[in-house]
Tab-separated table of C-alpha atoms in Angstrom:
chain	number	residue	atom	x	y	z
A	1	MET	CA	55.846	-27.926	30.201
A	2	SER	CA	54.386	-26.933	33.587
A	3	ASP	CA	56.312	-27.730	36.735
A	4	PRO	CA	53.988	-30.034	38.738
A	5	ALA	CA	55.290	-28.422	41.933
A	6	LEU	CA	54.159	-24.942	40.854
A	7	THR	CA	50.366	-25.013	40.946
A	8	THR	CA	49.481	-21.639	42.472
A	9	VAL	CA	50.434	-17.997	42.015
A	10	ARG	CA	52.001	-18.167	45.460
A	11	ASP	CA	54.210	-21.036	44.254
A	12	LEU	CA	55.390	-18.950	41.304
A	13	VAL	CA	56.235	-15.956	43.499
A	14	GLU	CA	58.044	-17.963	46.155
A	15	HIS	CA	59.995	-20.014	43.601
A	16	GLN	CA	61.458	-16.883	41.994
A	17	ALA	CA	62.096	-15.279	45.387
A	18	ARG	CA	64.128	-18.325	46.422
A	19	THR	CA	66.073	-18.780	43.197
A	20	ARG	CA	66.499	-15.175	41.953
A	21	PRO	CA	65.721	-12.791	44.846
A	22	HIS	CA	67.771	-9.884	43.500
A	23	ALA	CA	66.604	-10.113	39.878
A	24	VAL	CA	64.263	-7.391	38.594
A	25	PHE	CA	60.654	-8.461	38.056
A	26	ALA	CA	59.039	-5.094	37.217
A	27	LEU	CA	60.427	-1.754	36.077
A	28	ALA	CA	58.522	1.538	35.823
A	29	THR	CA	59.402	3.189	32.518
A	30	GLU	CA	58.814	6.753	33.736
A	31	THR	CA	60.659	6.676	37.065
A	32	GLY	CA	63.077	3.798	36.686
A	33	GLN	CA	61.825	2.366	39.974
A	34	THR	CA	62.245	-1.408	40.170
A	35	LEU	CA	60.719	-4.332	42.023
A	36	HIS	CA	62.875	-7.421	42.616
A	37	PHE	CA	61.541	-10.924	43.153
A	38	GLY	CA	62.612	-10.980	46.779
A	39	GLU	CA	60.869	-7.650	47.331
A	40	LEU	CA	57.792	-8.973	45.551
A	41	ALA	CA	57.473	-11.928	47.935
A	42	HIS	CA	57.877	-9.571	50.903
A	43	SER	CA	55.273	-7.164	49.505
A	44	CYS	CA	52.840	-10.063	48.931
A	45	ARG	CA	52.869	-10.767	52.653
A	46	HIS	CA	52.400	-7.044	53.312
A	47	VAL	CA	49.376	-6.941	51.037
A	48	THR	CA	47.803	-9.942	52.759
A	49	ALA	CA	48.319	-8.301	56.154
A	50	LEU	CA	46.973	-4.990	54.874
A	51	LEU	CA	43.820	-6.568	53.472
A	52	LYS	CA	43.227	-8.417	56.734
A	53	ALA	CA	43.689	-5.168	58.626
A	54	HIS	CA	40.918	-3.676	56.506
A	55	GLY	CA	38.538	-6.481	57.392
A	56	ALA	CA	38.988	-8.873	54.448
A	57	GLN	CA	38.774	-12.581	55.199
A	58	LEU	CA	40.724	-15.217	53.281
A	59	GLY	CA	38.665	-16.217	50.258
A	60	ASP	CA	37.042	-12.776	49.978
A	61	THR	CA	36.995	-10.947	46.675
A	62	VAL	CA	39.136	-7.806	46.439
A	63	SER	CA	38.268	-5.459	43.566
A	64	LEU	CA	40.782	-3.072	42.001
A	65	VAL	CA	39.871	0.107	40.176
A	66	MET	CA	43.386	1.107	39.194
A	67	PRO	CA	45.493	1.707	36.089
A	68	ASN	CA	48.808	-0.071	35.520
A	69	GLY	CA	51.624	0.592	37.957
A	70	LEU	CA	54.056	-1.153	40.285
A	71	GLN	CA	51.658	-1.052	43.223
A	72	THR	CA	48.808	-2.350	41.051
A	73	ILE	CA	50.972	-5.374	40.261
A	74	GLN	CA	51.851	-5.880	43.914
A	75	LEU	CA	48.230	-5.668	45.021
A	76	LEU	CA	47.067	-8.159	42.389
A	77	LEU	CA	49.817	-10.682	43.094
A	78	GLY	CA	49.772	-10.073	46.834
A	79	ALA	CA	46.056	-10.722	47.156
A	80	MET	CA	46.271	-13.963	45.151
A	81	HIS	CA	49.397	-14.997	47.088
A	82	GLY	CA	47.440	-14.629	50.316
A	83	GLY	CA	44.384	-16.615	49.195
A	84	PHE	CA	42.060	-13.793	48.153
A	85	THR	CA	40.215	-13.560	44.835
A	86	VAL	CA	41.158	-10.495	42.793
A	87	ASN	CA	38.674	-8.654	40.602
A	88	PRO	CA	40.387	-6.082	38.327
A	89	VAL	CA	37.652	-3.734	37.128
A	90	ASN	CA	37.625	-2.455	33.564
A	91	LEU	CA	38.347	1.286	33.714
A	92	LEU	CA	36.494	1.782	30.416
A	93	SER	CA	33.252	0.583	31.984
A	94	GLN	CA	30.254	2.881	32.014
A	95	PRO	CA	29.191	3.781	35.595
A	96	GLU	CA	26.230	1.396	35.564
A	97	GLN	CA	28.399	-1.488	34.357
A	98	MET	CA	31.027	-0.769	37.013
A	99	ARG	CA	28.340	-0.616	39.678
A	100	TYR	CA	27.045	-3.977	38.478
A	101	VAL	CA	30.507	-5.582	38.724
A	102	LEU	CA	31.179	-4.172	42.193
A	103	THR	CA	27.756	-5.400	43.322
A	104	HIS	CA	27.781	-8.813	41.670
A	105	SER	CA	31.385	-9.669	42.649
A	106	ASP	CA	30.554	-9.540	46.381
A	107	CYS	CA	33.868	-7.754	46.998
A	108	SER	CA	34.562	-6.817	50.609
A	109	VAL	CA	37.413	-4.420	49.777
A	110	VAL	CA	37.996	-2.244	46.727
A	111	CYS	CA	41.413	-0.719	46.035
A	112	VAL	CA	41.098	2.509	44.065
A	113	ALA	CA	43.495	4.958	42.484
A	114	PRO	CA	43.112	8.487	43.922
A	115	GLU	CA	41.446	9.835	40.780
A	116	TRP	CA	38.790	7.106	41.002
A	117	GLU	CA	38.018	7.400	44.720
A	118	GLN	CA	35.014	9.708	44.598
A	119	ARG	CA	33.413	7.992	41.621
A	120	VAL	CA	33.734	4.589	43.277
A	121	ARG	CA	32.423	5.867	46.608
A	122	ASN	CA	29.398	7.273	44.803
A	123	LEU	CA	28.737	3.887	43.181
A	124	LEU	CA	29.099	2.085	46.504
A	125	THR	CA	26.285	4.149	48.065
A	126	THR	CA	23.857	2.028	46.029
A	127	ILE	CA	25.314	-1.276	47.297
A	128	GLU	CA	23.681	-2.654	50.424
A	129	ARG	CA	26.595	-4.613	51.888
A	130	PRO	CA	29.583	-2.829	53.501
A	131	VAL	CA	32.615	-2.407	51.234
A	132	THR	CA	35.910	-0.990	52.489
A	133	VAL	CA	37.692	1.475	50.211
A	134	MET	CA	41.495	1.480	50.143
A	135	VAL	CA	43.016	4.407	48.241
A	136	CYS	CA	46.274	3.312	46.605
A	137	ASP	CA	48.628	5.190	44.320
A	138	PRO	CA	49.341	2.760	41.447
A	139	ASN	CA	52.801	4.208	40.921
A	140	THR	CA	54.217	3.875	44.435
A	141	ARG	CA	55.554	0.917	46.339
A	142	THR	CA	53.351	-1.076	48.702
A	143	PRO	CA	53.474	0.574	52.161
A	144	SER	CA	56.175	-0.854	54.452
A	145	ASP	CA	54.572	0.321	57.691
A	146	ILE	CA	52.622	-2.904	58.126
A	147	ALA	CA	55.571	-5.251	58.525
A	148	GLU	CA	54.581	-5.995	62.099
A	149	LEU	CA	51.130	-7.255	61.077
A	150	ASP	CA	50.575	-10.997	60.799
A	151	ALA	CA	49.991	-12.156	57.214
A	152	GLY	CA	49.342	-15.684	58.508
A	153	GLY	CA	47.076	-18.230	56.875
A	154	ALA	CA	47.632	-21.464	55.005
A	155	PRO	CA	48.750	-21.325	51.353
A	156	PRO	CA	45.833	-21.240	48.904
A	157	ALA	CA	44.911	-24.581	47.330
A	158	PRO	CA	45.306	-25.015	43.554
A	159	ASP	CA	41.531	-25.203	43.079
A	160	THR	CA	40.931	-21.924	44.951
A	161	VAL	CA	39.444	-19.171	42.774
A	162	ALA	CA	42.199	-16.589	42.310
A	163	LEU	CA	40.767	-14.315	39.629
A	164	LEU	CA	37.232	-13.092	38.997
A	165	MET	CA	37.309	-11.230	35.697
A	166	TYR	CA	34.189	-9.942	33.990
A	167	THR	CA	33.783	-10.364	30.267
A	168	SER	CA	32.969	-7.355	28.115
A	169	GLY	CA	30.225	-8.995	26.051
A	170	THR	CA	28.458	-7.073	23.321
A	171	THR	CA	25.009	-7.722	24.777
A	172	GLY	CA	23.583	-8.360	28.226
A	173	VAL	CA	25.287	-7.932	31.569
A	174	PRO	CA	28.933	-8.981	32.015
A	175	LYS	CA	29.664	-12.508	33.223
A	176	GLY	CA	32.199	-13.125	35.989
A	177	VAL	CA	34.766	-15.693	34.852
A	178	MET	CA	36.187	-17.746	37.738
A	179	LEU	CA	39.821	-18.776	37.178
A	180	THR	CA	41.586	-20.852	39.791
A	181	GLN	CA	45.126	-20.665	41.104
A	182	ALA	CA	45.889	-23.792	39.045
A	183	ASN	CA	44.379	-22.285	35.869
A	184	LEU	CA	46.626	-19.237	36.141
A	185	ALA	CA	49.791	-21.110	37.119
A	186	ALA	CA	49.343	-23.647	34.305
A	187	ASN	CA	48.800	-21.091	31.559
A	188	ALA	CA	51.558	-18.770	32.787
A	189	GLN	CA	53.984	-21.650	32.399
A	190	ALA	CA	52.464	-22.717	29.067
A	191	ILE	CA	52.923	-19.192	27.663
A	192	GLY	CA	56.542	-19.198	28.762
A	193	ALA	CA	57.157	-22.563	27.125
A	194	GLU	CA	55.353	-21.603	23.909
A	195	HIS	CA	57.501	-18.501	23.405
A	196	ALA	CA	60.692	-19.976	24.917
A	197	LEU	CA	60.831	-17.194	27.504
A	198	THR	CA	63.739	-17.133	29.952
A	199	HIS	CA	64.954	-14.949	32.800
A	200	ASP	CA	66.738	-12.814	30.175
A	201	ASP	CA	63.461	-11.734	28.553
A	202	ARG	CA	61.551	-8.532	29.255
A	203	VAL	CA	58.189	-7.448	27.835
A	204	LEU	CA	56.824	-3.928	27.369
A	205	ALA	CA	53.557	-4.124	29.325
A	206	VAL	CA	51.338	-1.605	27.538
A	207	LEU	CA	48.053	-3.514	27.828
A	208	PRO	CA	45.794	-2.786	30.843
A	209	LEU	CA	46.027	-5.323	33.661
A	210	TYR	CA	42.231	-5.438	33.962
A	211	HIS	CA	42.284	-7.425	30.722
A	212	ILE	CA	43.169	-11.125	30.732
A	213	ASN	CA	45.818	-10.746	28.014
A	214	ALA	CA	47.904	-8.375	30.116
A	215	PHE	CA	47.119	-10.177	33.362
A	216	ALA	CA	48.279	-13.590	32.176
A	217	VAL	CA	50.744	-12.835	29.385
A	218	THR	CA	52.592	-9.701	30.474
A	219	MET	CA	52.370	-10.191	34.255
A	220	LEU	CA	52.120	-13.911	35.056
A	221	ALA	CA	54.257	-15.380	32.238
A	222	PRO	CA	57.373	-13.369	33.262
A	223	LEU	CA	56.678	-14.379	36.859
A	224	ALA	CA	56.638	-18.043	35.832
A	225	THR	CA	59.827	-17.810	33.782
A	226	GLY	CA	61.856	-15.453	35.960
A	227	GLY	CA	61.676	-12.713	33.330
A	228	SER	CA	60.492	-9.147	33.764
A	229	LEU	CA	58.105	-6.494	32.540
A	230	ALA	CA	58.590	-2.796	31.815
A	231	VAL	CA	55.494	-0.879	32.905
A	232	PRO	CA	54.482	2.387	31.213
A	233	PRO	CA	51.428	4.240	32.565
A	234	LYS	CA	49.585	3.508	29.311
A	235	PHE	CA	50.114	2.788	25.634
A	236	SER	CA	51.631	5.620	23.598
A	237	ALA	CA	52.362	5.025	19.926
A	238	ALA	CA	54.679	8.050	19.919
A	239	ARG	CA	56.779	6.738	22.827
A	240	PHE	CA	56.425	2.996	22.273
A	241	TRP	CA	59.737	2.248	20.577
A	242	ALA	CA	61.735	4.585	22.810
A	243	GLN	CA	60.265	2.908	25.907
A	244	ALA	CA	61.022	-0.558	24.555
A	245	SER	CA	64.586	0.453	23.742
A	246	ALA	CA	65.311	2.314	26.996
A	247	THR	CA	64.146	-0.624	29.102
A	248	ARG	CA	65.846	-3.223	26.871
A	249	CYS	CA	62.699	-5.195	26.068
A	250	THR	CA	63.133	-8.447	24.155
A	251	TRP	CA	59.478	-8.974	23.204
A	252	ILE	CA	56.296	-6.968	22.875
A	253	ASN	CA	52.666	-7.935	23.450
A	254	VAL	CA	50.043	-5.853	21.645
A	255	VAL	CA	46.589	-5.985	20.067
A	256	PRO	CA	45.710	-5.247	16.411
A	257	THR	CA	44.534	-1.715	17.211
A	258	MET	CA	47.984	-0.871	18.561
A	259	ILE	CA	49.607	-2.386	15.479
A	260	SER	CA	47.432	-0.122	13.349
A	261	TYR	CA	48.548	2.963	15.298
A	262	LEU	CA	52.205	1.952	15.199
A	263	LEU	CA	52.002	1.518	11.428
A	264	GLU	CA	50.820	5.124	11.160
A	265	GLY	CA	53.856	6.363	13.086
A	266	GLU	CA	57.514	6.831	12.264
A	267	THR	CA	59.856	3.931	11.622
A	268	PRO	CA	62.255	3.641	14.586
A	269	VAL	CA	65.974	3.419	14.037
A	270	ARG	CA	67.237	-0.142	14.015
A	271	ALA	CA	69.017	0.299	17.347
A	272	GLN	CA	65.657	0.797	19.074
A	273	THR	CA	64.315	-2.572	17.932
A	274	ALA	CA	67.505	-4.655	17.807
A	275	LEU	CA	66.798	-6.586	21.021
A	276	ILE	CA	63.156	-7.421	20.234
A	277	ARG	CA	62.834	-11.105	19.332
A	278	PHE	CA	59.156	-11.098	18.409
A	279	CYS	CA	55.862	-9.256	18.602
A	280	ARG	CA	52.890	-11.118	19.996
A	281	SER	CA	49.420	-10.153	18.714
A	282	ALA	CA	46.214	-11.318	20.379
A	283	SER	CA	42.712	-10.406	21.618
A	284	ALA	CA	41.323	-9.809	18.116
A	285	ALA	CA	41.953	-11.029	14.586
A	286	LEU	CA	44.917	-9.368	12.889
A	287	ALA	CA	44.327	-8.512	9.245
A	288	PRO	CA	46.960	-10.160	7.011
A	289	GLU	CA	47.635	-6.769	5.375
A	290	HIS	CA	48.564	-5.256	8.738
A	291	HIS	CA	50.550	-8.358	9.658
A	292	ARG	CA	52.725	-8.102	6.548
A	293	ALA	CA	53.019	-4.315	6.766
A	294	PHE	CA	54.242	-4.460	10.384
A	295	GLU	CA	56.884	-7.063	9.636
A	296	ASP	CA	58.036	-5.159	6.551
A	297	LYS	CA	58.205	-1.797	8.323
A	298	PHE	CA	59.732	-2.802	11.647
A	299	GLY	CA	61.589	-6.010	10.820
A	300	ILE	CA	59.967	-7.813	13.756
A	301	GLY	CA	58.103	-11.072	13.248
A	302	ILE	CA	54.559	-11.324	14.582
A	303	ILE	CA	53.305	-14.374	16.458
A	304	GLU	CA	49.527	-14.359	16.144
A	305	THR	CA	47.724	-16.021	19.039
A	306	MET	CA	44.211	-16.292	20.406
A	307	GLY	CA	42.601	-16.879	23.755
A	308	LEU	CA	39.635	-16.066	25.937
A	309	THR	CA	39.081	-14.773	29.430
A	310	GLU	CA	37.581	-18.221	30.025
A	311	THR	CA	40.914	-19.886	29.167
A	312	ALA	CA	43.184	-17.556	31.176
A	313	ALA	CA	44.282	-15.896	27.910
A	314	PRO	CA	46.004	-17.878	25.125
A	315	SER	CA	44.737	-21.241	23.994
A	316	PHE	CA	46.195	-21.017	20.470
A	317	SER	CA	49.563	-19.802	19.229
A	318	ASN	CA	51.638	-19.775	16.103
A	319	PRO	CA	55.137	-21.246	16.532
A	320	LEU	CA	58.132	-19.246	17.663
A	321	ASP	CA	59.900	-20.449	14.496
A	322	SER	CA	58.792	-17.932	11.867
A	323	SER	CA	59.163	-20.434	9.025
A	324	ARG	CA	56.397	-22.573	10.547
A	325	ARG	CA	53.832	-19.812	11.130
A	326	LYS	CA	50.744	-19.492	8.965
A	327	LEU	CA	49.463	-16.059	8.010
A	328	GLY	CA	45.820	-15.613	8.975
A	329	SER	CA	45.883	-18.506	11.455
A	330	VAL	CA	45.659	-18.157	15.237
A	331	GLY	CA	48.022	-21.127	15.416
A	332	ARG	CA	47.832	-24.527	17.030
A	333	ALA	CA	46.371	-25.453	20.399
A	334	SER	CA	48.727	-24.206	23.114
A	335	GLY	CA	48.623	-25.470	26.685
A	336	CYS	CA	45.354	-27.277	25.982
A	337	GLU	CA	43.411	-29.374	23.465
A	338	ALA	CA	41.193	-27.863	20.777
A	339	GLY	CA	38.696	-29.111	18.232
A	340	VAL	CA	35.883	-28.052	15.892
A	341	VAL	CA	32.277	-29.243	16.235
A	342	ASP	CA	28.991	-28.741	14.376
A	343	ALA	CA	25.674	-27.514	15.792
A	344	ASN	CA	25.068	-31.000	17.231
A	345	LEU	CA	28.466	-30.861	18.999
A	346	THR	CA	29.831	-33.572	16.714
A	347	PRO	CA	33.450	-33.223	15.505
A	348	VAL	CA	33.692	-32.046	11.889
A	349	PRO	CA	36.231	-33.102	9.237
A	350	ILE	CA	39.489	-31.224	8.670
A	351	GLY	CA	38.785	-28.015	6.754
A	352	ALA	CA	35.078	-27.922	7.637
A	353	THR	CA	33.713	-24.883	9.470
A	354	GLY	CA	32.243	-25.256	12.937
A	355	GLU	CA	32.518	-23.986	16.500
A	356	LEU	CA	35.915	-24.102	18.211
A	357	VAL	CA	35.979	-26.007	21.502
A	358	ILE	CA	38.756	-26.185	24.111
A	359	ARG	CA	39.668	-28.506	26.967
A	360	GLY	CA	42.637	-28.266	29.339
A	361	PRO	CA	44.128	-27.061	32.632
A	362	ASN	CA	43.626	-23.402	31.673
A	363	VAL	CA	39.832	-23.639	31.267
A	364	MET	CA	37.746	-21.739	33.819
A	365	ARG	CA	35.737	-23.287	36.634
A	366	GLY	CA	32.646	-21.431	35.415
A	367	TYR	CA	30.741	-18.165	35.654
A	368	TYR	CA	30.220	-16.674	39.109
A	369	LYS	CA	26.651	-17.091	40.376
A	370	ASN	CA	25.483	-18.138	36.902
A	371	ILE	CA	24.955	-21.886	36.755
A	372	GLU	CA	22.834	-21.675	33.605
A	373	ALA	CA	25.497	-19.800	31.607
A	374	THR	CA	28.181	-22.160	32.903
A	375	ARG	CA	26.205	-25.217	31.823
A	376	ALA	CA	25.531	-23.730	28.386
A	377	SER	CA	29.246	-23.006	27.865
A	378	PHE	CA	30.359	-26.637	28.111
A	379	THR	CA	29.617	-29.691	26.028
A	380	PRO	CA	28.352	-32.771	27.905
A	381	ASP	CA	31.867	-34.254	27.801
A	382	GLY	CA	33.537	-31.153	29.254
A	383	TRP	CA	34.738	-29.079	26.282
A	384	LEU	CA	34.419	-25.295	26.536
A	385	ARG	CA	32.329	-23.844	23.718
A	386	THR	CA	34.092	-20.689	22.539
A	387	GLY	CA	31.357	-19.253	20.305
A	388	ASP	CA	34.014	-18.764	17.616
A	389	LEU	CA	33.556	-20.101	14.110
A	390	GLY	CA	36.507	-21.557	12.244
A	391	HIS	CA	38.266	-24.637	10.974
A	392	VAL	CA	41.480	-26.590	11.466
A	393	ASP	CA	43.803	-27.665	8.670
A	394	ALA	CA	45.763	-30.882	8.252
A	395	ASP	CA	48.742	-29.414	10.139
A	396	GLY	CA	46.670	-28.619	13.207
A	397	PHE	CA	46.516	-24.862	12.591
A	398	PHE	CA	43.219	-23.193	13.462
A	399	PHE	CA	41.607	-20.400	11.465
A	400	VAL	CA	38.877	-18.216	12.968
A	401	THR	CA	36.310	-16.674	10.654
A	402	GLY	CA	33.972	-14.970	13.119
A	403	ARG	CA	31.617	-15.303	16.048
A	404	ILE	CA	28.479	-17.419	15.874
A	405	LYS	CA	26.358	-14.506	17.086
A	406	GLU	CA	28.000	-12.139	14.593
A	407	LEU	CA	27.746	-14.415	11.551
A	408	ILE	CA	25.933	-12.727	8.662
A	409	ILE	CA	23.352	-14.987	7.004
A	410	LYS	CA	22.313	-13.461	3.697
A	411	GLY	CA	19.806	-15.417	1.640
A	412	GLY	CA	20.745	-18.592	3.513
A	413	GLU	CA	24.466	-18.100	2.822
A	414	ASN	CA	26.862	-17.768	5.758
A	415	ILE	CA	29.215	-14.802	5.437
A	416	ALA	CA	32.057	-14.258	7.900
A	417	PRO	CA	32.366	-10.558	8.786
A	418	ARG	CA	36.144	-10.862	8.858
A	419	GLU	CA	36.186	-11.718	5.143
A	420	ILE	CA	34.526	-8.370	4.399
A	421	ASP	CA	36.824	-6.513	6.803
A	422	GLU	CA	39.980	-7.897	5.244
A	423	ALA	CA	38.897	-7.089	1.699
A	424	LEU	CA	38.352	-3.444	2.617
A	425	LEU	CA	41.600	-3.221	4.592
A	426	ALA	CA	43.423	-3.926	1.349
A	427	HIS	CA	42.204	-0.547	0.022
A	428	PRO	CA	44.922	2.119	0.501
A	429	ALA	CA	42.489	4.696	1.919
A	430	VAL	CA	41.064	2.415	4.625
A	431	LEU	CA	42.555	2.358	8.117
A	432	GLU	CA	39.910	0.196	9.808
A	433	ALA	CA	36.756	-1.625	8.726
A	434	ALA	CA	34.141	-3.752	10.481
A	435	ALA	CA	31.162	-5.541	8.943
A	436	VAL	CA	27.898	-6.490	10.620
A	437	GLY	CA	24.556	-7.920	9.508
A	438	ILE	CA	21.498	-5.695	9.252
A	439	PRO	CA	17.848	-6.766	8.712
A	440	ASP	CA	16.682	-7.070	5.104
A	441	LYS	CA	13.176	-8.030	3.983
A	442	HIS	CA	14.419	-9.943	0.955
A	443	TYR	CA	17.593	-11.669	2.140
A	444	GLY	CA	16.936	-11.836	5.891
A	445	GLN	CA	20.184	-9.971	6.422
A	446	GLU	CA	22.320	-7.624	4.404
A	447	ILE	CA	25.845	-6.369	4.989
A	448	MET	CA	26.737	-3.037	6.571
A	449	VAL	CA	30.351	-1.921	6.970
A	450	CYS	CA	31.671	0.923	9.088
A	451	VAL	CA	34.907	2.358	7.718
A	452	VAL	CA	37.589	4.574	9.260
A	453	LEU	CA	39.665	6.311	6.584
A	454	ARG	CA	43.347	7.039	6.939
A	455	GLU	CA	44.208	10.602	7.893
A	456	GLY	CA	44.050	12.816	4.821
A	457	ALA	CA	42.582	10.067	2.629
A	458	VAL	CA	39.602	10.759	0.402
A	459	CYS	CA	37.351	7.989	-0.856
A	460	SER	CA	33.667	7.737	-1.745
A	461	GLU	CA	31.125	5.029	-0.975
A	462	ASP	CA	30.876	4.187	-4.657
A	463	GLN	CA	34.636	3.726	-4.928
A	464	LEU	CA	34.680	1.347	-1.971
A	465	ARG	CA	31.645	-0.509	-3.269
A	466	ASP	CA	33.328	-1.012	-6.644
A	467	PHE	CA	36.471	-2.211	-4.840
A	468	CYS	CA	34.426	-4.748	-2.883
A	469	ALA	CA	32.643	-5.966	-5.993
A	470	LEU	CA	36.028	-6.626	-7.592
A	471	HIS	CA	37.485	-8.472	-4.607
A	472	LEU	CA	34.414	-10.058	-3.023
A	473	GLY	CA	31.873	-10.337	-5.816
A	474	ARG	CA	28.496	-8.636	-5.980
A	475	PHE	CA	26.755	-10.914	-3.493
A	476	LYS	CA	29.164	-10.075	-0.655
A	477	THR	CA	29.484	-6.393	-1.522
A	478	PRO	CA	28.112	-4.333	1.410
A	479	LYS	CA	24.709	-2.771	0.875
A	480	VAL	CA	25.488	-0.023	3.403
A	481	LEU	CA	28.852	1.725	3.799
A	482	ARG	CA	29.268	4.259	6.585
A	483	PHE	CA	32.283	6.436	7.337
A	484	VAL	CA	32.945	6.803	11.075
A	485	GLY	CA	35.633	8.431	13.202
A	486	LYS	CA	36.333	5.285	15.219
A	487	LEU	CA	35.018	1.786	15.802
A	488	PRO	CA	33.482	0.706	19.130
A	489	ARG	CA	35.917	-1.554	20.973
A	490	GLY	CA	36.151	-3.458	24.200
A	491	PRO	CA	39.096	-3.136	26.608
A	492	SER	CA	41.119	-5.708	24.673
A	493	GLY	CA	40.831	-3.741	21.437
A	494	LYS	CA	38.355	-6.179	19.932
A	495	VAL	CA	35.699	-4.537	17.743
A	496	GLN	CA	32.238	-4.857	19.268
A	497	ARG	CA	30.385	-5.465	16.039
A	498	LEU	CA	26.867	-5.474	17.397
A	499	LYS	CA	27.448	-1.978	18.774
A	500	LEU	CA	27.992	-0.780	15.206
A	501	LEU	CA	24.214	-0.977	14.913
A	502	GLU	CA	23.880	1.602	17.699
A	503	LEU	CA	26.057	4.255	16.049
A	504	PRO	CA	24.149	7.368	15.010
A	505	GLY	CA	23.277	7.450	11.327
């Protein structure tokens, strides 16, 4: 349950600073440097003063081109605390995409890590408005030489836009999702309640903060619950368990790609995982085979969840109680309401496939400077259309089978790409697989699958095709099988299926 008195990021920061000022909020895994809640509140005021000193006005957008680090966290929280809108920029963006985001966001200040300074300055030469560049080391503390500056200003209102995060869609230009202070505060508290997080919990924060999963789940949820996060520079499968153990983490938050890499690595000694209560998986569908393999190998239960940038991360979650989870399900609605509708936006019966829709305090205000896309994303009665296909069972658990735009329609039959993926992942030689529809003059569409083999594995197209015929039937057996070194993914680890069509033949 959300505390009705805590409706902004500033409220969350100040509440912890009052009640637990000397408790650790963030810990750098490489240096051991810590940031306490009292220090965080002080640094938030420093950041506000610093941004004002560089010409930013309250309500302005502040972009960040920075990897994870203690100062990155302080800049993000400090700007929101002071009433600015933060825009974390995806570091995996191509230059043209990054230029578009910096232009479209209307940022007045951009904070950049030293290694990004020249590239960002080059991009800014094509932008007509003035943009101030602040060079900030992500791994140092916020400067203390601005204490005499006046942070000033009234607290931001709950309906103030706090986060402008651009989606990494598979086609077209990115859309800027506007999330308010209230959106973020509500879902941070909902995540904490869903996973029963307390001030004793610590998460290993390996996901990049420019993605909504890390932003809301590994940064804001500990802030809301008085917990903490251990911050490595980046994800390392080889160092993952040692980092979690050394920093005494009690839960981990990963994406399916990371699970796949961890499964390929060594099994840690039990002492390294003894404190970990659960593993949370999100941002993309987790294959049941990988789900079971992870739990068997590491002895840690996985809570599969699902959310969108448009819902401030999770909107579905499996229960904390492992006996009530359902394999293959993204769980029940969490912190919001959810339903399933047909093409006419009419609710469908239990078990019937349709589009998932969401309504609640975590749902975005809309897309920045894109009224048409905002209007198209909501039903007339205010439900957010997710674009995800799936169904709900009698127990209220939702199952996602694919994206509407990625659905394969072969000879009039709807085929969920995930069904093809999961069949191939059951083959011992296959590490990753992703299906996509390709044009076919007879069926309208046929099935193509890109496959990544396990290291050292040998397998032919014919062998995989025979395997598919056995497990899927002839009709759903892929017409085209291609072996690739890796699958194209967005920053969250989600496979960008439509980009499979662009891979060289």
